[in-house]
Amino acid sequence: WKPKKHLLDIYAEKCEVSLKERRPIIYLNDSDFEEAEKKLNELGIFNSEKFLVLSPETRSKKKMKEWPYDRFLSLIQKIRQNHDLKIITLVSKDNPYNYDGTVCLKGYPLGPSAAMINRANFYLGLDNGLTHIASCFDVKILSIHIGYPVECAGPLSPFATVVSHEPFDPPESISVDEVYKAFQELI
């Protein structure tokens, strides 16, 4: 992590390629968008309704990169008390938690998840794959970045706001109020 460069730039240098864009791109097919729209309609979320996609887990280095579950619950409660928007939580099928106050989709497929993020008004997540996928779209992103330095592994989107402290600080170092304040500024 000493080079203080984003991993994308490090890999591009090592592969001796020049990138036209630093922002990631994901290619989805029509069925991804159709499935996402179908699920949103089932959930009662139609075109004019605002919603947030929440991604509160990481698939690796959980102890280092995951914000505490109870803090997510407090943040969800604050958002719901002060804003009229629905929250869809995307987690793995083996995630043990329920995210009260949200519609929790466990094990929802990646393509439709990406299409749902594309359609969302806001995305809130950790340093994880879905946050980097959200960077592909023109959606307002709030990333709670814990662990690796932001300049090395943060989201590459002009729409991203990052809440972080020093690299490898404990996850508990980031408060609910700090994240909620950033959310307020984002919306």
C-alpha positions as a LaTeX table, in Angstrom:
\begin{tabular}{lrrr}
\hline
Residue & $x$ (\AA) & $y$ (\AA) & $z$ (\AA) \\
\hline
Trp1 & 0.00 & 0.00 & 0.00 \\
Lys2 & 3.01 & 2.27 & 0.01 \\
Pro3 & 2.63 & 3.57 & $-3.55$ \\
Lys4 & $-0.55$ & 5.45 & $-2.47$ \\
Lys5 & $-2.05$ & 4.59 & $-5.84$ \\
His6 & $-5.37$ & 2.98 & $-6.58$ \\
Leu7 & $-5.15$ & $-0.73$ & $-7.33$ \\
Leu8 & $-6.61$ & $-0.05$ & $-10.78$ \\
Asp9 & $-3.66$ & 2.19 & $-11.63$ \\
Ile10 & $-1.13$ & $-0.27$ & $-10.20$ \\
Tyr11 & $-2.57$ & $-3.11$ & $-12.31$ \\
Ala12 & $-2.72$ & $-0.92$ & $-15.42$ \\
Glu13 & 0.96 & $-0.05$ & $-15.00$ \\
Lys14 & 1.97 & $-3.67$ & $-14.45$ \\
Cys15 & 0.02 & $-4.75$ & $-17.54$ \\
Glu16 & 1.41 & $-1.80$ & $-19.51$ \\
Val17 & $-2.01$ & $-0.58$ & $-20.57$ \\
Ser18 & $-3.36$ & 2.92 & $-20.81$ \\
Leu19 & $-6.93$ & 3.35 & $-19.59$ \\
Lys20 & $-9.34$ & 5.66 & $-21.38$ \\
Glu21 & $-11.57$ & 5.61 & $-18.30$ \\
Arg22 & $-10.74$ & 4.91 & $-14.67$ \\
Arg23 & $-14.39$ & 4.42 & $-13.78$ \\
Pro24 & $-15.51$ & 0.78 & $-13.91$ \\
Ile25 & $-17.96$ & $-0.52$ & $-16.50$ \\
Ile26 & $-20.35$ & $-3.43$ & $-16.13$ \\
Tyr27 & $-22.35$ & $-4.92$ & $-18.96$ \\
Leu28 & $-25.86$ & $-6.07$ & $-18.13$ \\
Asn29 & $-28.38$ & $-7.73$ & $-20.40$ \\
Asp30 & $-32.06$ & $-6.97$ & $-20.81$ \\
Ser31 & $-33.07$ & $-9.83$ & $-18.53$ \\
Asp32 & $-31.10$ & $-8.26$ & $-15.65$ \\
Phe33 & $-33.09$ & $-5.04$ & $-15.99$ \\
Glu34 & $-36.38$ & $-6.91$ & $-16.44$ \\
Glu35 & $-35.77$ & $-9.06$ & $-13.35$ \\
Ala36 & $-34.83$ & $-6.02$ & $-11.25$ \\
Glu37 & $-37.91$ & $-4.11$ & $-12.40$ \\
Lys38 & $-40.13$ & $-7.12$ & $-11.71$ \\
Lys39 & $-38.73$ & $-7.44$ & $-8.17$ \\
Leu40 & $-39.12$ & $-3.70$ & $-7.51$ \\
Asn41 & $-42.75$ & $-3.86$ & $-8.65$ \\
Glu42 & $-43.33$ & $-6.88$ & $-6.38$ \\
Leu43 & $-41.95$ & $-4.78$ & $-3.53$ \\
Gly44 & $-44.28$ & $-1.90$ & $-4.39$ \\
Ile45 & $-41.49$ & 0.36 & $-5.65$ \\
Phe46 & $-42.54$ & 2.02 & $-8.87$ \\
Asn47 & $-40.76$ & 4.50 & $-11.17$ \\
Ser48 & $-41.51$ & 7.65 & $-9.21$ \\
Glu49 & $-40.61$ & 6.26 & $-5.78$ \\
Lys50 & $-37.23$ & 6.97 & $-4.25$ \\
Phe51 & $-35.27$ & 4.12 & $-2.78$ \\
Leu52 & $-31.87$ & 3.33 & $-1.39$ \\
Val53 & $-29.88$ & 0.15 & $-1.90$ \\
Leu54 & $-27.91$ & $-0.89$ & 1.18 \\
Ser55 & $-25.00$ & $-3.33$ & 1.02 \\
Pro56 & $-23.81$ & $-3.89$ & 4.61 \\
Glu57 & $-21.49$ & $-6.87$ & 4.24 \\
Thr58 & $-18.16$ & $-7.79$ & 2.72 \\
Arg59 & $-17.25$ & $-11.20$ & 1.39 \\
Ser60 & $-13.68$ & $-11.10$ & 2.67 \\
Lys61 & $-11.82$ & $-9.63$ & 5.63 \\
Lys62 & $-15.12$ & $-9.12$ & 7.46 \\
Lys63 & $-13.62$ & $-8.25$ & 10.86 \\
Met64 & $-11.45$ & $-5.59$ & 9.30 \\
Lys65 & $-13.90$ & $-4.09$ & 6.77 \\
Glu66 & $-17.44$ & $-4.49$ & 8.14 \\
Trp67 & $-19.16$ & $-1.76$ & 10.08 \\
Pro68 & $-20.96$ & $-3.14$ & 13.17 \\
Tyr69 & $-24.46$ & $-4.52$ & 12.61 \\
Asp70 & $-25.98$ & $-2.46$ & 15.44 \\
Arg71 & $-24.69$ & 0.72 & 13.80 \\
Phe72 & $-26.39$ & $-0.20$ & 10.55 \\
Leu73 & $-29.64$ & $-0.71$ & 12.47 \\
Ser74 & $-29.29$ & 2.74 & 14.08 \\
Leu75 & $-28.50$ & 4.33 & 10.72 \\
Ile76 & $-31.48$ & 2.64 & 9.07 \\
Gln77 & $-33.73$ & 3.91 & 11.86 \\
Lys78 & $-32.44$ & 7.50 & 11.45 \\
Ile79 & $-32.89$ & 7.44 & 7.70 \\
Arg80 & $-36.42$ & 6.03 & 7.95 \\
Gln81 & $-37.44$ & 8.55 & 10.63 \\
Asn82 & $-36.28$ & 11.52 & 8.58 \\
His83 & $-36.71$ & 10.54 & 4.93 \\
Asp84 & $-39.48$ & 9.09 & 2.83 \\
Leu85 & $-37.62$ & 6.42 & 0.95 \\
Lys86 & $-37.62$ & 2.67 & 0.92 \\
Ile87 & $-34.47$ & 0.73 & 1.67 \\
Ile88 & $-33.54$ & $-2.51$ & $-0.06$ \\
Thr89 & $-30.74$ & $-4.48$ & 1.58 \\
Leu90 & $-28.67$ & $-6.81$ & $-0.59$ \\
Val91 & $-26.74$ & $-9.50$ & 1.30 \\
Ser92 & $-25.51$ & $-13.03$ & 0.71 \\
Lys93 & $-27.89$ & $-15.93$ & 1.27 \\
Asp94 & $-25.93$ & $-16.99$ & 4.36 \\
Asn95 & $-25.98$ & $-13.57$ & 6.05 \\
Pro96 & $-27.34$ & $-14.20$ & 9.56 \\
Tyr97 & $-28.84$ & $-10.75$ & 10.13 \\
Asn98 & $-32.20$ & $-9.14$ & 9.52 \\
Tyr99 & $-32.02$ & $-5.46$ & 8.73 \\
Asp100 & $-35.21$ & $-4.23$ & 10.37 \\
Gly101 & $-36.82$ & $-1.36$ & 8.51 \\
Thr102 & $-35.60$ & $-2.58$ & 5.13 \\
Val103 & $-36.59$ & $-5.15$ & 2.56 \\
Cys104 & $-33.79$ & $-7.69$ & 2.85 \\
Leu105 & $-32.97$ & $-9.66$ & $-0.30$ \\
Lys106 & $-30.68$ & $-12.54$ & 0.59 \\
Gly107 & $-28.79$ & $-14.15$ & $-2.27$ \\
Tyr108 & $-30.39$ & $-12.01$ & $-4.97$ \\
Pro109 & $-28.54$ & $-12.58$ & $-8.29$ \\
Leu110 & $-25.68$ & $-10.26$ & $-9.22$ \\
Gly111 & $-26.97$ & $-9.03$ & $-12.61$ \\
Pro112 & $-30.41$ & $-7.95$ & $-11.34$ \\
Ser113 & $-28.75$ & $-6.53$ & $-8.19$ \\
Ala114 & $-26.57$ & $-4.33$ & $-10.41$ \\
Ala115 & $-29.62$ & $-3.28$ & $-12.44$ \\
Met116 & $-31.44$ & $-2.43$ & $-9.20$ \\
Ile117 & $-28.49$ & $-0.31$ & $-8.05$ \\
Asn118 & $-28.56$ & 1.46 & $-11.42$ \\
Arg119 & $-32.22$ & 2.34 & $-10.85$ \\
Ala120 & $-31.75$ & 3.41 & $-7.20$ \\
Asn121 & $-31.63$ & 7.02 & $-6.06$ \\
Phe122 & $-28.97$ & 6.26 & $-3.47$ \\
Tyr123 & $-26.52$ & 3.49 & $-2.71$ \\
Leu124 & $-24.92$ & 2.95 & 0.70 \\
Gly125 & $-22.29$ & 0.28 & 1.19 \\
Leu126 & $-18.92$ & $-0.80$ & 2.45 \\
Asp127 & $-15.67$ & $-1.46$ & 0.57 \\
Asn128 & $-17.17$ & $-4.41$ & $-1.30$ \\
Gly129 & $-17.98$ & $-5.63$ & $-4.77$ \\
Leu130 & $-21.42$ & $-4.03$ & $-4.94$ \\
Thr131 & $-19.96$ & $-0.64$ & $-4.06$ \\
His132 & $-17.52$ & $-0.95$ & $-6.95$ \\
Ile133 & $-20.42$ & $-2.03$ & $-9.19$ \\
Ala134 & $-22.39$ & 1.03 & $-8.01$ \\
Ser135 & $-19.44$ & 3.11 & $-9.25$ \\
Cys136 & $-20.41$ & 2.09 & $-12.78$ \\
Phe137 & $-23.67$ & 4.02 & $-12.57$ \\
Asp138 & $-24.75$ & 7.62 & $-12.07$ \\
Val139 & $-26.15$ & 6.89 & $-8.60$ \\
Lys140 & $-25.28$ & 8.84 & $-5.47$ \\
Ile141 & $-22.97$ & 6.60 & $-3.45$ \\
Leu142 & $-22.07$ & 6.73 & 0.21 \\
Ser143 & $-19.24$ & 4.32 & 1.02 \\
Ile144 & $-18.27$ & 3.50 & 4.59 \\
His145 & $-14.67$ & 2.68 & 3.87 \\
Ile146 & $-12.90$ & 0.68 & 6.57 \\
Gly147 & $-9.59$ & $-1.12$ & 6.19 \\
Tyr148 & $-7.42$ & $-0.52$ & 3.16 \\
Pro149 & $-6.54$ & 3.10 & 2.27 \\
Val150 & $-9.25$ & 4.88 & 0.28 \\
Glu151 & $-6.73$ & 6.10 & $-2.28$ \\
Cys152 & $-5.84$ & 2.46 & $-2.99$ \\
Ala153 & $-9.25$ & 0.78 & $-2.95$ \\
Gly154 & $-12.01$ & 3.40 & $-2.84$ \\
Pro155 & $-14.91$ & 3.66 & $-5.29$ \\
Leu156 & $-14.03$ & 5.28 & $-8.63$ \\
Ser157 & $-17.15$ & 7.33 & $-9.23$ \\
Pro158 & $-17.69$ & 11.08 & $-9.44$ \\
Phe159 & $-20.90$ & 10.45 & $-7.48$ \\
Ala160 & $-19.19$ & 8.78 & $-4.50$ \\
Thr161 & $-18.86$ & 10.23 & $-1.03$ \\
Val162 & $-16.59$ & 8.28 & 1.29 \\
Val163 & $-16.64$ & 8.19 & 5.07 \\
Ser164 & $-13.37$ & 6.81 & 6.39 \\
His165 & $-10.72$ & 7.26 & 9.03 \\
Glu166 & $-7.12$ & 6.16 & 9.02 \\
Pro167 & $-6.38$ & 2.91 & 7.18 \\
Phe168 & $-6.98$ & $-0.16$ & 9.34 \\
Asp169 & $-8.69$ & 1.79 & 12.15 \\
Pro170 & $-11.25$ & $-0.37$ & 13.96 \\
Pro171 & $-14.70$ & $-0.42$ & 12.32 \\
Glu172 & $-16.20$ & 1.04 & 15.52 \\
Ser173 & $-14.20$ & 4.24 & 14.98 \\
Ile174 & $-16.83$ & 5.48 & 12.50 \\
Ser175 & $-19.97$ & 6.72 & 14.24 \\
Val176 & $-23.59$ & 6.56 & 13.11 \\
Asp177 & $-23.81$ & 10.36 & 13.36 \\
Glu178 & $-20.79$ & 10.74 & 11.08 \\
Val179 & $-22.33$ & 8.51 & 8.42 \\
Tyr180 & $-25.78$ & 10.08 & 8.76 \\
Lys181 & $-24.29$ & 13.58 & 8.38 \\
Ala182 & $-22.59$ & 12.48 & 5.14 \\
Phe183 & $-25.90$ & 10.98 & 3.97 \\
Gln184 & $-27.71$ & 14.26 & 4.71 \\
Glu185 & $-25.15$ & 16.15 & 2.63 \\
Leu186 & $-25.47$ & 13.62 & $-0.19$ \\
Ile187 & $-29.21$ & 13.89 & $-0.60$ \\
\hline
\end{tabular}
